[in-house]
Amino acid sequence: MPNMLLISGTGRNSGKTTLACSIINRFCKHYPIVAVKITPHMHVAKTSEKTVFADNQIIIEIENTPSSGKDSARMLAAGACQSVFVMAADRHLPEAIEKLFLLSGHDSLIVCESGGLRNYVEPGLFIIVDNPGNMERKPSACKLAPLCDKWVTFDGEMFDFQLSSIEINHMEWSITNHKERL
């Protein structure tokens, strides 16, 4: 999926959504970008969201309000043309992505935040975000480290790389200095 930029993190509050919003904001003036937030936890829909698909394993909602404070709302506020919130256990991610593409199409640029999706798809660009202040790292993120194109450190305010190193060519995400890790 060369049109997808996938962001995972080593734990909670690692900077995943902050990075996603920065990337969306940088490119949204020139490209329509669909933002996707995937979580394995089921939540009750809020009034800021419109449910477009739901069954016992997958819920897909469209974020309508950029001011709701949720991660999907932050991505919409950053400039995404659409922000989608997907709730599905990791084992249901292939089906969830299939449903998502039926709803949004395969030809959009996508910035996706998900911890488990890399086990099922190969994105154009895969970034793992780490906040060294977080003492507990997710073992699943560490297992994905060999697959990442860029390991990024976030200190709570700044990232250790320049957004200008991310590029879009022919609707495909790429980055200079691939496979750098700390």
Tab-separated table of C-alpha atoms in Angstrom:
chain	number	residue	atom	x	y	z
A	1	MET	CA	0.000	0.000	0.000
A	2	PRO	CA	2.384	2.702	-1.198
A	3	ASN	CA	-0.297	5.372	-0.662
A	4	MET	CA	-0.289	4.740	3.119
A	5	LEU	CA	2.000	6.328	5.679
A	6	LEU	CA	1.654	4.188	8.796
A	7	ILE	CA	2.608	5.418	12.273
A	8	SER	CA	2.981	3.174	15.315
A	9	GLY	CA	4.328	3.996	18.732
A	10	THR	CA	6.210	2.308	21.518
A	11	GLY	CA	3.534	3.230	24.054
A	12	ARG	CA	0.838	5.659	25.090
A	13	ASN	CA	1.618	9.356	24.646
A	14	SER	CA	4.588	8.569	22.433
A	15	GLY	CA	3.743	11.343	19.942
A	16	LYS	CA	1.940	9.294	17.277
A	17	THR	CA	-0.986	11.658	16.782
A	18	THR	CA	1.231	14.740	17.042
A	19	LEU	CA	3.387	13.361	14.230
A	20	ALA	CA	0.347	12.359	12.156
A	21	CYS	CA	-1.113	15.866	12.505
A	22	SER	CA	2.195	17.485	11.555
A	23	ILE	CA	2.457	15.343	8.423
A	24	ILE	CA	-1.167	15.974	7.453
A	25	ASN	CA	-0.733	19.715	7.956
A	26	ARG	CA	2.422	19.738	5.831
A	27	PHE	CA	0.855	17.977	2.838
A	28	CYS	CA	-2.888	18.768	2.957
A	29	LYS	CA	-2.538	21.972	0.948
A	30	HIS	CA	-1.347	19.986	-2.079
A	31	TYR	CA	-2.969	16.564	-1.619
A	32	PRO	CA	-6.244	15.324	-0.154
A	33	ILE	CA	-5.294	13.119	2.778
A	34	VAL	CA	-7.517	10.631	4.558
A	35	ALA	CA	-6.585	10.206	8.227
A	36	VAL	CA	-7.217	6.863	9.888
A	37	LYS	CA	-6.963	6.073	13.592
A	38	ILE	CA	-7.192	2.373	14.448
A	39	THR	CA	-7.626	1.027	17.955
A	40	PRO	CA	-8.239	-2.524	19.203
A	41	HIS	CA	-10.539	-1.138	21.923
A	42	MET	CA	-14.276	-0.751	21.356
A	43	HIS	CA	-15.723	2.613	22.373
A	44	VAL	CA	-19.222	4.018	22.400
A	45	ALA	CA	-19.800	6.379	19.473
A	46	LYS	CA	-19.884	10.056	20.327
A	47	THR	CA	-22.088	12.656	18.707
A	48	SER	CA	-19.066	13.950	16.774
A	49	GLU	CA	-18.904	10.690	14.790
A	50	LYS	CA	-21.061	9.041	12.159
A	51	THR	CA	-21.012	5.242	12.185
A	52	VAL	CA	-20.640	3.973	8.610
A	53	PHE	CA	-20.061	0.280	9.375
A	54	ALA	CA	-20.596	-1.839	12.464
A	55	ASP	CA	-20.725	-5.526	13.297
A	56	ASN	CA	-19.570	-7.565	16.282
A	57	GLN	CA	-15.862	-7.260	15.395
A	58	ILE	CA	-15.451	-3.952	13.534
A	59	ILE	CA	-16.795	-0.426	13.918
A	60	ILE	CA	-15.890	2.294	11.426
A	61	GLU	CA	-16.831	5.887	12.166
A	62	ILE	CA	-16.302	9.151	10.332
A	63	GLU	CA	-15.196	12.050	12.540
A	64	ASN	CA	-17.335	15.123	11.875
A	65	THR	CA	-16.139	17.604	14.479
A	66	PRO	CA	-12.539	18.859	14.462
A	67	SER	CA	-12.943	20.231	17.987
A	68	SER	CA	-14.037	17.092	19.864
A	69	GLY	CA	-10.535	16.560	21.303
A	70	LYS	CA	-10.222	12.965	20.067
A	71	ASP	CA	-7.191	11.920	18.039
A	72	SER	CA	-9.350	11.525	14.923
A	73	ALA	CA	-10.673	15.073	15.465
A	74	ARG	CA	-7.144	16.430	15.827
A	75	MET	CA	-6.240	14.876	12.462
A	76	LEU	CA	-9.331	16.434	10.878
A	77	ALA	CA	-8.390	19.807	12.363
A	78	ALA	CA	-4.846	19.385	10.983
A	79	GLY	CA	-6.285	19.365	7.456
A	80	ALA	CA	-7.340	15.821	6.588
A	81	CYS	CA	-10.161	15.815	4.030
A	82	GLN	CA	-11.674	12.914	5.988
A	83	SER	CA	-10.858	11.359	9.336
A	84	VAL	CA	-11.877	7.789	10.063
A	85	PHE	CA	-11.899	6.036	13.424
A	86	VAL	CA	-11.685	2.230	13.201
A	87	MET	CA	-12.211	-0.077	16.150
A	88	ALA	CA	-11.132	-3.670	15.528
A	89	ALA	CA	-9.064	-6.279	17.303
A	90	ASP	CA	-5.795	-6.971	15.509
A	91	ARG	CA	-7.040	-10.284	14.128
A	92	HIS	CA	-9.855	-8.404	12.337
A	93	LEU	CA	-7.644	-5.710	10.785
A	94	PRO	CA	-7.510	-7.244	7.274
A	95	GLU	CA	-11.308	-7.205	7.090
A	96	ALA	CA	-11.473	-3.732	8.634
A	97	ILE	CA	-9.057	-2.317	6.042
A	98	GLU	CA	-11.049	-3.966	3.246
A	99	LYS	CA	-14.233	-2.323	4.555
A	100	LEU	CA	-12.431	1.001	4.922
A	101	PHE	CA	-11.295	0.923	1.290
A	102	LEU	CA	-14.802	0.131	0.111
A	103	LEU	CA	-15.903	3.306	1.885
A	104	SER	CA	-13.005	5.657	1.056
A	105	GLY	CA	-11.394	4.175	-2.042
A	106	HIS	CA	-7.908	2.847	-2.751
A	107	ASP	CA	-6.551	5.937	-4.487
A	108	SER	CA	-6.364	8.390	-1.587
A	109	LEU	CA	-3.224	9.271	0.321
A	110	ILE	CA	-3.614	7.883	3.820
A	111	VAL	CA	-1.966	8.791	7.110
A	112	CYS	CA	-2.814	5.969	9.503
A	113	GLU	CA	-2.116	5.543	13.199
A	114	SER	CA	-2.187	1.894	14.218
A	115	GLY	CA	-0.148	-0.394	16.397
A	116	GLY	CA	-1.064	-3.673	14.715
A	117	LEU	CA	-1.732	-2.910	11.066
A	118	ARG	CA	1.895	-3.391	9.955
A	119	ASN	CA	1.459	-7.105	10.606
A	120	TYR	CA	-1.039	-7.198	7.711
A	121	VAL	CA	-0.031	-4.513	5.202
A	122	GLU	CA	3.160	-3.087	3.760
A	123	PRO	CA	2.763	0.692	3.685
A	124	GLY	CA	4.726	3.083	1.508
A	125	LEU	CA	6.279	4.453	4.681
A	126	PHE	CA	6.289	3.003	8.200
A	127	ILE	CA	7.368	5.165	11.138
A	128	ILE	CA	7.646	4.114	14.778
A	129	VAL	CA	7.538	6.923	17.348
A	130	ASP	CA	9.263	6.552	20.707
A	131	ASN	CA	9.095	8.867	23.701
A	132	PRO	CA	12.090	8.011	25.904
A	133	GLY	CA	10.153	9.379	28.888
A	134	ASN	CA	7.769	6.423	28.665
A	135	MET	CA	9.248	3.716	30.839
A	136	GLU	CA	7.161	0.842	29.474
A	137	ARG	CA	7.542	-0.007	25.799
A	138	LYS	CA	4.984	-2.160	24.038
A	139	PRO	CA	6.637	-5.465	23.124
A	140	SER	CA	4.607	-5.491	19.889
A	141	ALA	CA	6.194	-2.207	18.773
A	142	CYS	CA	9.691	-3.493	19.469
A	143	LYS	CA	8.952	-6.584	17.345
A	144	LEU	CA	7.988	-4.303	14.442
A	145	ALA	CA	11.188	-2.235	14.667
A	146	PRO	CA	13.011	-4.219	11.948
A	147	LEU	CA	10.176	-3.370	9.540
A	148	CYS	CA	10.156	0.388	10.103
A	149	ASP	CA	11.541	2.871	7.610
A	150	LYS	CA	12.209	5.436	10.330
A	151	TRP	CA	12.440	5.216	14.126
A	152	VAL	CA	11.606	8.667	15.461
A	153	THR	CA	12.187	9.970	18.966
A	154	PHE	CA	9.755	12.506	20.448
A	155	ASP	CA	10.686	14.311	23.667
A	156	GLY	CA	7.199	15.675	24.268
A	157	GLU	CA	7.844	18.819	22.237
A	158	MET	CA	10.083	18.004	19.270
A	159	PHE	CA	10.889	15.112	16.948
A	160	ASP	CA	14.446	14.127	16.106
A	161	PHE	CA	13.958	14.400	12.352
A	162	GLN	CA	12.775	16.907	9.782
A	163	LEU	CA	9.336	16.557	8.191
A	164	SER	CA	10.930	17.829	4.989
A	165	SER	CA	12.535	14.380	4.585
A	166	ILE	CA	9.068	12.925	3.864
A	167	GLU	CA	8.009	13.077	0.232
A	168	ILE	CA	5.095	12.121	-1.990
A	169	ASN	CA	5.870	10.960	-5.520
A	170	HIS	CA	3.133	9.597	-7.790
A	171	MET	CA	0.804	9.140	-4.797
A	172	GLU	CA	3.424	7.136	-2.893
A	173	TRP	CA	4.994	8.083	0.443
A	174	SER	CA	8.759	7.960	0.823
A	175	ILE	CA	11.484	9.291	3.072
A	176	THR	CA	15.138	10.115	2.614
A	177	ASN	CA	17.646	8.206	4.736
A	178	HIS	CA	15.620	4.978	4.958
A	179	LYS	CA	16.312	2.451	7.695
A	180	GLU	CA	17.873	4.869	10.160
A	181	ARG	CA	17.356	3.763	13.722
A	182	LEU	CA	18.605	5.123	17.001
